[in-house]
Coordinates of C-alpha atoms in Angstrom, one line a residue:
M1 CA 60.9 45.5 -12.3
S2 CA 60.0 49.1 -12.7
S3 CA 58.3 51.0 -9.9
S4 CA 59.3 48.2 -7.4
E5 CA 60.2 50.8 -4.8
T6 CA 56.5 51.9 -4.5
I7 CA 55.1 48.3 -4.3
V8 CA 54.5 46.6 -0.9
P9 CA 57.5 44.2 -0.5
A10 CA 55.3 41.1 -0.1
L11 CA 53.4 42.0 -3.3
A12 CA 56.6 42.7 -5.2
Q13 CA 57.9 39.2 -4.3
A14 CA 54.6 37.7 -5.5
L15 CA 55.0 39.5 -8.8
E16 CA 58.5 38.2 -9.3
K17 CA 57.4 34.7 -8.4
R18 CA 54.7 35.0 -11.0
G19 CA 57.2 36.0 -13.6
Y20 CA 56.3 39.7 -14.0
A21 CA 59.2 41.5 -15.8
E22 CA 57.5 44.8 -16.2
L23 CA 54.2 46.5 -15.1
T24 CA 51.5 47.5 -17.5
S25 CA 50.7 51.2 -18.1
V26 CA 47.5 51.1 -15.7
Q27 CA 49.6 49.3 -13.0
K28 CA 52.3 52.0 -13.2
A29 CA 49.7 54.8 -13.2
V30 CA 48.1 53.7 -9.9
L31 CA 51.5 53.4 -8.2
A32 CA 52.4 57.0 -9.0
P33 CA 53.5 58.9 -5.8
E34 CA 51.1 61.8 -6.5
L35 CA 48.1 59.4 -6.2
G36 CA 48.9 58.6 -2.6
Q37 CA 45.8 57.4 -0.7
A38 CA 43.4 59.4 -2.9
D39 CA 40.3 58.1 -4.5
A40 CA 40.7 57.3 -8.2
L41 CA 38.6 57.0 -11.4
V42 CA 40.6 54.9 -13.8
S43 CA 39.7 54.2 -17.4
A44 CA 41.4 51.1 -18.8
Q45 CA 40.5 48.4 -21.3
T46 CA 39.9 44.7 -20.6
G47 CA 43.1 42.8 -20.5
S48 CA 45.3 45.8 -19.3
G49 CA 46.0 44.3 -15.9
K50 CA 43.3 46.1 -13.9
T51 CA 43.0 43.4 -11.2
V52 CA 46.7 43.5 -10.3
A53 CA 46.5 47.3 -10.6
F54 CA 43.8 47.8 -7.9
G55 CA 45.5 45.1 -5.8
L56 CA 48.7 47.0 -5.8
A57 CA 46.9 50.4 -5.3
M58 CA 44.9 49.3 -2.2
A59 CA 47.7 47.3 -0.4
P60 CA 49.2 50.3 1.5
T61 CA 45.8 51.3 2.6
L62 CA 44.9 47.9 3.9
L63 CA 48.3 47.0 5.5
G64 CA 48.9 50.4 7.0
G65 CA 52.7 49.9 7.0
A66 CA 52.7 46.3 8.2
E67 CA 54.2 43.4 6.3
R68 CA 51.4 40.9 7.0
F69 CA 47.8 41.1 8.0
A70 CA 46.6 40.4 11.5
D71 CA 44.0 37.8 12.2
A72 CA 41.0 38.2 10.0
A73 CA 37.9 39.8 11.5
A74 CA 35.6 42.2 9.7
P75 CA 36.6 42.7 6.0
L76 CA 39.0 45.5 5.2
A77 CA 38.4 45.7 1.5
L78 CA 35.4 45.0 -0.8
A79 CA 35.8 44.5 -4.7
V80 CA 32.6 44.5 -6.7
A81 CA 32.5 42.9 -10.2
P82 CA 29.6 42.6 -12.7
T83 CA 29.5 38.9 -13.3
R84 CA 30.2 35.7 -11.4
E85 CA 33.1 34.6 -13.7
L86 CA 34.8 38.0 -13.3
A87 CA 34.3 38.0 -9.5
L88 CA 35.8 34.5 -9.2
Q89 CA 38.7 35.5 -11.5
V90 CA 39.4 38.6 -9.3
R91 CA 39.4 36.4 -6.2
R92 CA 42.1 34.1 -7.8
E93 CA 44.2 37.0 -8.8
L94 CA 44.1 38.6 -5.4
E95 CA 44.9 35.2 -3.7
W96 CA 48.3 34.8 -5.4
L97 CA 49.0 38.6 -5.2
Y98 CA 48.4 38.7 -1.5
E99 CA 49.6 35.2 -0.7
L100 CA 52.7 36.4 1.3
T101 CA 50.7 38.9 3.3
G102 CA 48.6 36.1 5.0
A103 CA 45.4 37.6 3.5
S104 CA 42.1 35.7 3.5
V105 CA 40.0 36.4 0.4
A106 CA 36.3 35.3 0.3
S107 CA 33.8 35.5 -2.5
C108 CA 30.0 36.3 -2.5
V109 CA 28.5 35.7 -5.9
G110 CA 25.1 34.7 -7.2
G111 CA 24.5 31.1 -8.0
M112 CA 26.7 29.8 -5.2
D113 CA 25.6 28.4 -1.8
M114 CA 24.8 31.4 0.4
R115 CA 25.2 29.4 3.7
S116 CA 28.8 28.5 2.7
E117 CA 29.5 32.2 2.0
R118 CA 28.0 33.2 5.3
R119 CA 30.2 30.7 7.2
A120 CA 33.3 31.9 5.4
L121 CA 32.4 35.5 6.4
E122 CA 31.8 34.4 10.0
R123 CA 35.3 32.8 10.0
G124 CA 36.8 36.2 8.9
A125 CA 38.1 37.6 5.6
H126 CA 40.4 40.5 4.9
I127 CA 39.1 41.0 1.3
V128 CA 35.7 40.1 0.0
V129 CA 34.9 39.9 -3.7
G130 CA 31.4 39.7 -5.0
T131 CA 28.6 40.6 -7.4
P132 CA 26.3 43.5 -6.6
G133 CA 23.1 41.5 -6.0
R134 CA 24.7 38.9 -3.6
L135 CA 26.6 41.5 -1.7
R136 CA 23.4 43.5 -1.1
D137 CA 21.8 40.3 0.2
H138 CA 24.5 39.7 2.7
I139 CA 24.4 43.3 3.9
T140 CA 20.6 43.2 4.3
R141 CA 20.9 39.9 6.2
Q142 CA 23.7 41.4 8.3
S143 CA 26.1 38.6 7.4
L144 CA 28.6 41.1 5.9
D145 CA 30.1 43.5 8.3
M146 CA 30.9 46.7 6.5
S147 CA 32.1 48.8 9.6
A148 CA 35.8 48.2 9.2
L149 CA 36.1 48.7 5.4
R150 CA 39.1 50.8 4.4
A151 CA 38.7 50.4 0.6
V152 CA 36.0 49.7 -2.0
V153 CA 36.8 48.8 -5.6
L154 CA 34.3 48.9 -8.4
D155 CA 35.6 46.8 -11.3
E156 CA 34.0 47.2 -14.8
A157 CA 31.8 50.0 -13.4
D158 CA 30.3 50.8 -16.8
E159 CA 29.2 47.2 -17.4
M160 CA 27.6 47.1 -13.9
L161 CA 25.5 50.2 -14.8
D162 CA 24.6 48.7 -18.2
L163 CA 23.3 45.6 -16.5
G164 CA 21.1 47.6 -14.2
F165 CA 23.1 47.4 -11.0
R166 CA 23.0 51.1 -10.1
E167 CA 20.6 50.8 -7.3
D168 CA 22.6 47.9 -5.7
L169 CA 25.9 49.8 -6.1
E170 CA 24.4 52.9 -4.4
F171 CA 23.1 50.7 -1.6
I172 CA 26.6 49.1 -1.1
L173 CA 28.4 52.4 -1.1
D174 CA 25.9 54.0 1.3
A175 CA 26.4 51.1 3.7
A176 CA 30.2 51.5 3.6
P177 CA 32.0 53.9 6.0
T178 CA 32.3 57.5 4.9
E179 CA 36.0 57.5 5.6
R180 CA 37.0 55.0 3.0
R181 CA 39.1 54.9 -0.2
T182 CA 37.0 54.3 -3.4
L183 CA 38.7 53.1 -6.6
M184 CA 36.5 52.9 -9.7
F185 CA 37.8 51.1 -12.8
S186 CA 35.9 51.4 -16.1
A187 CA 36.6 50.7 -19.8
T188 CA 34.8 54.0 -20.6
V189 CA 33.7 57.0 -18.6
P190 CA 30.2 58.0 -19.8
R191 CA 28.1 60.6 -18.1
S192 CA 26.5 58.0 -15.8
I193 CA 29.9 56.8 -14.5
A194 CA 31.0 60.4 -13.9
A195 CA 27.9 61.1 -11.9
L196 CA 28.4 58.0 -9.8
A197 CA 32.0 59.0 -9.1
K198 CA 31.0 62.5 -8.2
G199 CA 28.5 61.3 -5.7
Y200 CA 30.6 58.6 -3.9
Q201 CA 34.2 59.8 -4.4
R202 CA 36.1 62.6 -2.7
D203 CA 38.5 64.6 -4.9
A204 CA 39.1 61.6 -7.1
V205 CA 42.2 61.6 -9.3
R206 CA 41.3 60.9 -13.0
I207 CA 43.6 58.4 -14.6
S208 CA 43.4 57.4 -18.3
A209 CA 45.6 54.6 -18.8
A210 CA 47.5 54.6 -22.2
G211 CA 48.7 51.3 -23.6
E212 CA 45.5 49.8 -24.9
E213 CA 46.9 50.5 -28.3
K214 CA 50.0 48.5 -27.5
Q215 CA 47.8 45.7 -26.4
H216 CA 45.8 45.6 -29.6
L217 CA 49.0 45.9 -31.7
D218 CA 49.6 42.2 -30.7
I219 CA 46.3 41.4 -32.3
E220 CA 45.9 40.6 -36.0
Y221 CA 42.6 41.7 -37.2
R222 CA 41.2 39.7 -40.2
A223 CA 37.8 40.5 -41.9
L224 CA 36.7 37.4 -43.8
S225 CA 34.1 37.8 -46.7
V226 CA 31.8 34.9 -46.9
A227 CA 28.6 33.9 -48.6
Q228 CA 25.6 34.1 -46.2
A229 CA 25.0 30.3 -46.4
D230 CA 28.7 29.6 -45.7
R231 CA 29.1 31.4 -42.3
E232 CA 29.3 28.3 -40.2
N233 CA 31.5 26.4 -42.7
A234 CA 33.9 29.4 -42.7
I235 CA 34.2 29.3 -38.9
I236 CA 35.0 25.6 -39.1
N237 CA 37.8 26.3 -41.6
V238 CA 39.1 29.2 -39.4
L239 CA 39.3 27.0 -36.3
R240 CA 40.9 24.2 -38.3
Y241 CA 43.4 26.5 -40.0
Y242 CA 44.7 28.1 -36.8
E243 CA 44.3 25.1 -34.4
A244 CA 44.6 27.5 -31.4
K245 CA 45.1 26.0 -27.9
N246 CA 42.1 28.1 -26.9
A247 CA 39.6 29.8 -29.2
L248 CA 36.6 32.0 -28.3
V249 CA 33.6 32.2 -30.7
F250 CA 31.2 35.1 -29.9
C251 CA 27.5 35.1 -30.8
N252 CA 24.9 37.7 -30.2
T253 CA 22.1 35.4 -28.9
R254 CA 21.7 32.2 -26.7
A255 CA 20.0 30.4 -29.6
A256 CA 23.1 31.0 -31.8
V257 CA 25.3 29.7 -29.0
N258 CA 23.3 26.5 -28.7
H259 CA 23.1 26.0 -32.4
L260 CA 26.9 26.3 -33.0
T261 CA 27.7 24.2 -29.9
A262 CA 25.7 21.3 -31.4
R263 CA 27.1 21.7 -34.8
F264 CA 30.7 21.8 -33.7
N265 CA 30.2 18.9 -31.4
N266 CA 29.0 16.9 -34.3
R267 CA 32.1 18.0 -36.2
N268 CA 34.5 16.4 -33.6
F269 CA 35.5 19.8 -32.0
S270 CA 36.1 19.8 -28.2
V271 CA 33.7 22.6 -27.4
V272 CA 32.0 24.1 -24.4
A273 CA 29.3 26.8 -24.2
L274 CA 28.8 29.9 -22.1
S275 CA 25.4 31.6 -22.0
G276 CA 23.1 33.1 -19.4
E277 CA 20.9 30.0 -19.2
L278 CA 23.6 27.8 -17.7
S279 CA 23.9 27.4 -13.9
Q280 CA 27.1 28.6 -12.1
N281 CA 28.3 25.0 -11.6
E282 CA 28.0 24.4 -15.4
R283 CA 29.8 27.6 -16.3
S284 CA 32.6 26.9 -13.8
H285 CA 33.1 23.4 -15.3
A286 CA 33.1 24.9 -18.9
L287 CA 35.9 27.4 -18.0
Q288 CA 37.9 24.7 -16.1
A289 CA 37.7 22.5 -19.2
M290 CA 39.2 25.3 -21.3
R291 CA 42.0 25.9 -18.9
D292 CA 43.1 22.3 -18.4
G293 CA 42.9 21.5 -22.1
R294 CA 39.9 19.2 -22.2
A295 CA 38.1 21.7 -24.4
R296 CA 39.6 24.0 -27.0
V297 CA 36.7 26.0 -28.3
C298 CA 34.4 28.1 -26.2
I299 CA 31.2 29.6 -27.8
A300 CA 29.7 32.4 -25.7
T301 CA 27.5 35.5 -25.7
D302 CA 29.0 38.9 -24.7
V303 CA 27.5 39.1 -21.3
A304 CA 28.4 35.4 -20.4
A305 CA 32.1 35.9 -21.5
R306 CA 32.5 39.3 -19.7
G307 CA 35.7 39.3 -17.7
I308 CA 36.7 35.6 -18.2
D309 CA 40.5 35.1 -18.5
L310 CA 41.9 32.2 -20.6
P311 CA 45.7 32.3 -20.5
N312 CA 46.3 30.5 -23.8
L313 CA 43.6 32.2 -25.8
D314 CA 45.1 32.7 -29.3
L315 CA 42.0 33.2 -31.5
V316 CA 38.8 35.2 -31.2
V317 CA 36.1 34.6 -33.9
H318 CA 33.2 36.9 -34.3
A319 CA 30.5 34.6 -35.6
D320 CA 28.1 37.5 -35.3
L321 CA 29.4 41.0 -35.8
P322 CA 29.6 43.1 -32.6
T323 CA 26.8 45.7 -32.1
N324 CA 29.3 48.6 -31.4
P325 CA 33.0 49.4 -31.4
E326 CA 33.3 48.9 -27.6
T327 CA 32.0 45.4 -27.8
L328 CA 34.5 44.7 -30.7
L329 CA 37.5 45.9 -28.5
H330 CA 36.2 44.0 -25.5
R331 CA 35.8 40.7 -27.4
S332 CA 39.2 41.0 -29.1
G333 CA 40.9 42.1 -26.0
R334 CA 40.7 38.6 -24.6
T335 CA 43.7 37.6 -26.9
G336 CA 47.0 39.3 -27.5
R337 CA 47.8 39.6 -23.8
A338 CA 51.1 39.5 -21.9
G339 CA 53.1 39.8 -25.1
R340 CA 51.4 36.9 -26.8
K341 CA 50.2 37.3 -30.3
G342 CA 46.5 36.7 -31.1
V343 CA 44.1 36.7 -34.0
S344 CA 40.6 38.3 -34.2
A345 CA 38.6 37.1 -37.1
L346 CA 35.3 38.8 -38.2
I347 CA 33.0 36.6 -40.2
V348 CA 31.5 39.2 -42.6
P349 CA 28.6 38.1 -44.9
N350 CA 28.4 40.0 -48.2
N351 CA 25.3 42.0 -47.1
A352 CA 27.1 43.1 -43.9
R353 CA 30.4 44.4 -45.5
R354 CA 29.6 48.1 -45.2
R355 CA 28.5 47.7 -41.5
A356 CA 31.8 45.9 -40.8
E357 CA 33.8 48.6 -42.4
R358 CA 32.0 51.3 -40.2
L359 CA 32.6 49.2 -37.1
L360 CA 36.3 48.9 -37.7
Q361 CA 36.6 52.6 -38.6
S362 CA 34.8 53.5 -35.4
A363 CA 37.0 51.3 -33.4
K364 CA 40.1 52.8 -35.1
L365 CA 41.3 49.4 -36.2
T366 CA 42.7 48.2 -39.5
A367 CA 41.8 44.8 -40.6
T368 CA 43.1 42.6 -43.5
W369 CA 40.2 41.8 -45.8
A370 CA 40.5 38.3 -47.3
S371 CA 38.6 35.1 -47.9
P372 CA 38.3 32.4 -45.2
P373 CA 40.9 29.5 -45.5
S374 CA 39.9 27.1 -48.2
A375 CA 39.9 23.3 -47.7
D376 CA 43.2 23.0 -49.6
E377 CA 44.8 25.7 -47.4
V378 CA 43.7 23.9 -44.3
L379 CA 45.1 20.6 -45.5
R380 CA 48.4 22.3 -46.4
R381 CA 48.5 23.8 -42.9
D382 CA 47.9 20.3 -41.4
E383 CA 50.9 19.0 -43.4
E384 CA 53.1 21.8 -42.1
R385 CA 52.1 21.0 -38.5
I386 CA 52.9 17.3 -39.0
L387 CA 56.3 18.1 -40.4
A388 CA 57.1 20.5 -37.6
D389 CA 55.7 18.2 -34.8
P390 CA 58.4 18.2 -32.0
A391 CA 57.9 14.4 -31.7
F392 CA 60.3 14.0 -34.7
D393 CA 63.0 15.7 -32.7
D394 CA 63.1 13.1 -30.0
P395 CA 65.6 10.4 -30.5
V396 CA 64.5 6.7 -30.8
R397 CA 64.7 5.1 -27.4
E398 CA 66.4 1.7 -27.1
E399 CA 63.3 0.0 -25.8
E400 CA 61.4 1.2 -29.0
R401 CA 64.0 0.2 -31.6
G402 CA 63.0 -3.5 -31.8
F403 CA 59.3 -2.8 -32.5
I404 CA 60.2 -0.1 -34.9
D405 CA 62.4 -2.4 -36.9
A406 CA 59.6 -5.0 -37.0
L407 CA 57.1 -2.5 -38.1
L408 CA 59.3 -1.3 -41.0
E409 CA 60.1 -4.7 -42.0
K410 CA 56.5 -5.9 -42.2
H411 CA 54.9 -2.7 -43.8
G412 CA 57.7 -0.6 -45.2
A413 CA 58.5 3.0 -44.5
G414 CA 56.0 4.4 -47.0
Q415 CA 53.0 2.4 -45.6
V416 CA 54.0 3.3 -42.0
A417 CA 54.2 7.0 -42.9
A418 CA 50.8 6.9 -44.7
A419 CA 49.2 5.3 -41.7
F420 CA 50.7 8.0 -39.5
V421 CA 49.3 10.8 -41.7
R422 CA 45.8 9.2 -41.8
L423 CA 45.8 8.8 -38.0
C424 CA 46.7 12.4 -37.6
R425 CA 43.9 13.5 -39.9
S426 CA 41.3 11.3 -38.5
S427 CA 41.5 13.0 -35.2
R428 CA 40.6 16.4 -36.8
S429 CA 37.4 17.6 -38.4
A430 CA 37.5 17.6 -42.2
P431 CA 37.6 21.2 -43.7
E432 CA 34.7 22.5 -45.6
E433 CA 34.4 23.4 -49.3
L434 CA 33.4 27.1 -49.5
V435 CA 31.8 29.1 -52.2
E436 CA 34.5 31.4 -53.5
V437 CA 33.6 35.0 -52.8
T438 CA 35.5 37.9 -54.2
P439 CA 36.9 39.9 -51.1
F440 CA 36.6 43.6 -50.7
T441 CA 39.0 46.3 -49.9
P442 CA 37.9 48.7 -47.1
S443 CA 37.0 51.3 -49.8
G444 CA 34.5 48.8 -51.2
E445 CA 36.4 47.8 -54.4
K446 CA 36.7 44.2 -55.2
F447 CA 40.0 42.6 -55.6
A448 CA 40.8 39.1 -56.9
R449 CA 41.6 36.2 -54.7
R450 CA 45.3 35.4 -54.5
D451 CA 46.2 38.6 -56.2
E452 CA 44.8 37.5 -59.5
A453 CA 43.5 40.2 -61.9
P454 CA 39.8 39.8 -62.7
A455 CA 39.1 38.3 -66.1
R456 CA 37.5 40.5 -68.7
R457 CA 33.9 39.5 -69.4
D458 CA 34.1 40.6 -73.0
A459 CA 36.8 37.9 -73.7
F460 CA 34.8 35.1 -72.1
G461 CA 34.8 32.8 -75.1
D462 CA 32.3 30.3 -76.3
S463 CA 29.2 30.3 -74.2
V464 CA 25.6 29.4 -73.8
W465 CA 23.0 31.7 -72.4
F466 CA 20.4 30.7 -69.8
S467 CA 17.3 32.3 -68.5
L468 CA 16.4 32.3 -64.8
S469 CA 12.8 33.1 -63.9
V470 CA 13.8 35.7 -61.3
G471 CA 14.6 39.3 -61.8
R472 CA 15.0 42.7 -60.2
R473 CA 11.3 42.8 -59.0
Q474 CA 12.1 39.7 -57.0
N475 CA 15.2 41.4 -55.5
A476 CA 17.6 39.2 -57.5
E477 CA 21.2 40.1 -57.1
P478 CA 24.4 38.6 -58.6
R479 CA 25.9 38.3 -55.1
W480 CA 23.5 35.6 -54.1
L481 CA 22.8 34.2 -57.7
I482 CA 26.5 33.3 -58.3
P483 CA 26.9 31.2 -55.1
M484 CA 23.6 29.5 -55.8
L485 CA 24.7 28.6 -59.4
C486 CA 28.0 27.4 -58.2
R487 CA 26.6 25.2 -55.4
T488 CA 23.6 23.8 -57.3
G489 CA 25.2 23.6 -60.8
G490 CA 28.6 22.4 -59.9
L491 CA 30.3 25.5 -61.4
S492 CA 33.0 27.9 -60.3
K493 CA 33.1 31.6 -60.9
R494 CA 35.4 31.0 -63.9
E495 CA 32.6 29.2 -65.8
I496 CA 30.1 32.1 -65.3
G497 CA 30.3 35.0 -67.6
A498 CA 28.0 38.0 -67.9
I499 CA 24.8 38.3 -65.8
K500 CA 22.1 40.6 -67.2
M501 CA 19.3 41.5 -64.8
Q502 CA 15.9 42.3 -66.2
P503 CA 12.6 43.1 -64.4
E504 CA 11.2 39.6 -64.5
E505 CA 14.1 37.3 -65.5
T506 CA 17.9 37.1 -65.5
F507 CA 20.2 36.1 -68.3
V508 CA 23.4 34.2 -67.4
Q509 CA 26.3 33.4 -69.6
I510 CA 27.9 30.0 -69.0
A511 CA 31.0 28.5 -70.7
A512 CA 29.9 26.3 -73.6
D513 CA 31.7 23.2 -72.4
W514 CA 30.0 23.4 -69.1
A515 CA 26.5 24.0 -70.2
D516 CA 25.5 20.3 -70.5
R517 CA 27.1 19.6 -67.1
F518 CA 25.1 22.5 -65.6
L519 CA 21.8 21.2 -66.9
A520 CA 22.6 17.6 -65.7
A521 CA 23.5 18.9 -62.2
I522 CA 20.3 20.9 -61.6
G523 CA 18.2 17.9 -62.6
P524 CA 15.4 17.2 -65.0
D525 CA 12.9 19.6 -63.5
R526 CA 15.3 22.5 -64.5
K527 CA 14.8 24.4 -61.3
L528 CA 17.1 26.0 -58.8
Q529 CA 16.1 26.1 -55.1
G530 CA 12.8 24.5 -56.0
S531 CA 11.2 27.5 -57.5
I532 CA 13.6 29.3 -60.0
A533 CA 13.0 27.9 -63.5
V534 CA 16.0 27.5 -65.9
K535 CA 15.7 27.7 -69.6
R536 CA 18.5 27.2 -72.2
L537 CA 18.4 29.9 -74.9
D538 CA 19.3 29.5 -78.6
G539 CA 21.6 32.4 -79.4
T540 CA 22.1 35.6 -77.5
P541 CA 19.1 37.3 -75.8
D542 CA 17.8 40.6 -77.0
L543 CA 19.0 42.9 -74.2
S544 CA 17.6 46.0 -75.7
R545 CA 14.1 45.0 -74.5
A546 CA 13.1 44.5 -70.9
G547 CA 12.8 40.8 -71.4
Y548 CA 13.4 38.0 -73.7
Q549 CA 10.0 37.2 -75.2
P550 CA 9.1 36.6 -78.9
P551 CA 7.6 39.6 -80.6
K552 CA 3.8 39.9 -80.3
P553 CA 1.9 39.3 -83.6
Q554 CA 0.3 42.3 -85.4
K555 CA -3.2 43.2 -84.5
K556 CA -5.9 41.4 -86.5
P557 CA -8.0 43.5 -88.9
H558 CA -11.4 44.7 -87.8
R559 CA -13.9 41.8 -88.1
G560 CA -16.9 44.0 -88.7
K561 CA -18.2 45.3 -92.0
Q562 CA -15.6 46.3 -94.4
N563 CA -17.2 49.6 -95.1
A564 CA -17.6 50.4 -91.4
P565 CA -16.0 53.8 -90.7
K566 CA -13.0 53.9 -88.4
F567 CA -13.1 56.8 -86.0
D568 CA -10.1 58.5 -84.4
K569 CA -11.0 58.8 -80.7
H570 CA -8.6 61.8 -80.4
A571 CA -10.1 63.8 -83.4
S572 CA -13.3 65.9 -83.5
P573 CA -15.9 64.0 -85.4
S574 CA -17.3 65.5 -88.7
A575 CA -20.9 66.0 -89.3
E576 CA -21.1 62.7 -91.2
Q577 CA -19.3 60.8 -88.5
R578 CA -21.2 62.5 -85.6
P579 CA -23.7 60.0 -84.1
A580 CA -27.4 60.7 -84.0
K581 CA -29.0 62.4 -81.0
A582 CA -30.0 60.4 -78.0
F583 CA -33.7 60.9 -78.6
E584 CA -36.1 62.3 -81.2
A585 CA -39.6 63.9 -80.6
K586 CA -42.5 61.6 -81.3
P587 CA -46.2 62.3 -81.5
W588 CA -48.0 62.1 -78.2
A589 CA -50.1 58.9 -78.1
G590 CA -52.4 60.2 -75.3
K591 CA -54.5 63.3 -75.2
P592 CA -54.0 65.7 -78.2
G593 CA -52.1 68.9 -77.7
K594 CA -49.4 67.4 -75.3
P595 CA -46.1 66.2 -76.5
K596 CA -44.8 62.7 -75.6
F597 CA -41.5 62.8 -73.7
D598 CA -38.9 60.1 -74.1
K599 CA -37.0 58.6 -71.2
A600 CA -33.7 60.4 -72.0
G601 CA -33.4 61.7 -68.5
P602 CA -35.2 63.6 -65.7
A603 CA -33.4 66.9 -66.5
K604 CA -34.5 67.0 -70.1
Q605 CA -38.0 65.9 -69.2
K606 CA -38.4 68.8 -66.8
K607 CA -37.1 71.3 -69.4
A608 CA -39.4 70.0 -72.0
K609 CA -42.3 70.1 -69.6
R610 CA -41.7 73.8 -68.8
R611 CA -41.7 74.6 -72.5
A612 CA -44.9 72.8 -73.0
G613 CA -46.5 75.1 -70.3

């Protein structure tokens, strides 16, 4: 093993016993001679071996040249992690790494019995691992003695700040001795982390661990274009196609986790859930079920899955797209570890394609764009797995031969093989039929499924035109009309020709030999999704107009007198056409000498009155 001369001998033996052939880049970086006993600010991605790295880095500080620890008294080291799962995982890692040194490792995490933790601290522990809130509680209650600390480690420091633990971290660091070694590990080093390091570290060495690229080279990224309504069915087919020993499905909300868990339980998947609403006991049982094989699929939110380590995790599925590139890398980094290959599959609805492209570009990742595995592809993969089953390599044992001969004599080889295939398939969920969606290249150009060239629409052949009572004003788009037609009308994309969008309706061309079947499939009410009316057209619609309506009849002639003059409202009227004045002077019916005014208006009345004097 490289760098073995700088590793404490007891820890080197533990690594060899664990099967470590070579250290990762971050582990080599913290063992560099120039680091010595200095503080360090290390940026390294999840899955790069950070726990073993800081375990190796602080060992010389804790042991002080000795091979084994003395009897446990006040803690010598404190490791702080953002979540309960990560803290318990760090404790397990440090236990096997420090096993030959006689170290006692205790944990203090939220959700566990605080009295049991206090008794463990009273018995003595060399290393304490905990979450910020619980550690602060123990310090406040004076059950955690900080006076003898030689090293403090902050693991996933950026995540702890994002979760709002800054005040707790500052309280813990203020309570620790001034003469201590502080190691901070963070996936990224934003301004907040740099400020924390500046305030609580002394002349820290900045280490940026390379090798994250190598880790992600072991991950195959696939972006799967799906119809919006087929997202869950696509996840089912992905899980069935890969049949991973452990698969992790990420959702953005607790509600989505609960929904998918219920759906997959009904589909005969062995599934567990991880979300913030679960108790610590429930979360621990869920992770243990994944580790011992009782469950194979874990559905989780980003926060709940932070820091968990599943050794046989071969598949990560993004049911909801990550919100940023860092989350994408954190999620995907759960697989492809320790030289194992992994797959990270992004479920991309059509309306989220450009967002997925920007996400991959920001993360500097290249994904293969394709369609999800179809039902036929899943079944073919099942057949390949059956043929490659190692059970066929085992020779027939003598005690089995008699029953095998009797079985073949009674049923025959063909019937026995058929029963075996049915038995294998009955234990698995049936794959889903998916609406075929044309995948996209990263540049946005469509390409045909299975490398087929797209058919020319002008050579569609005999067809029948249909009118749908939805158009551009109702935000109709071919990308959701086509799946709806296929799903409701029993069609495939090959039977659908041109689609012409109009303001209030849409014209769809359907192959002539499928027209009657299409009408029979949608039912006698001739409606799609309960509100979109379908009408069969005779001939080709007139696409030069904004719709397909019969021409309006000519205006009827004027019903008045035939000799009534017709006025042009835009032309100046002639003297003959000019209408009579609004009023005429009439003799005054009252006293003589005064004119009579009509009621043409108050302004004219006043004017006439002034003239009359």
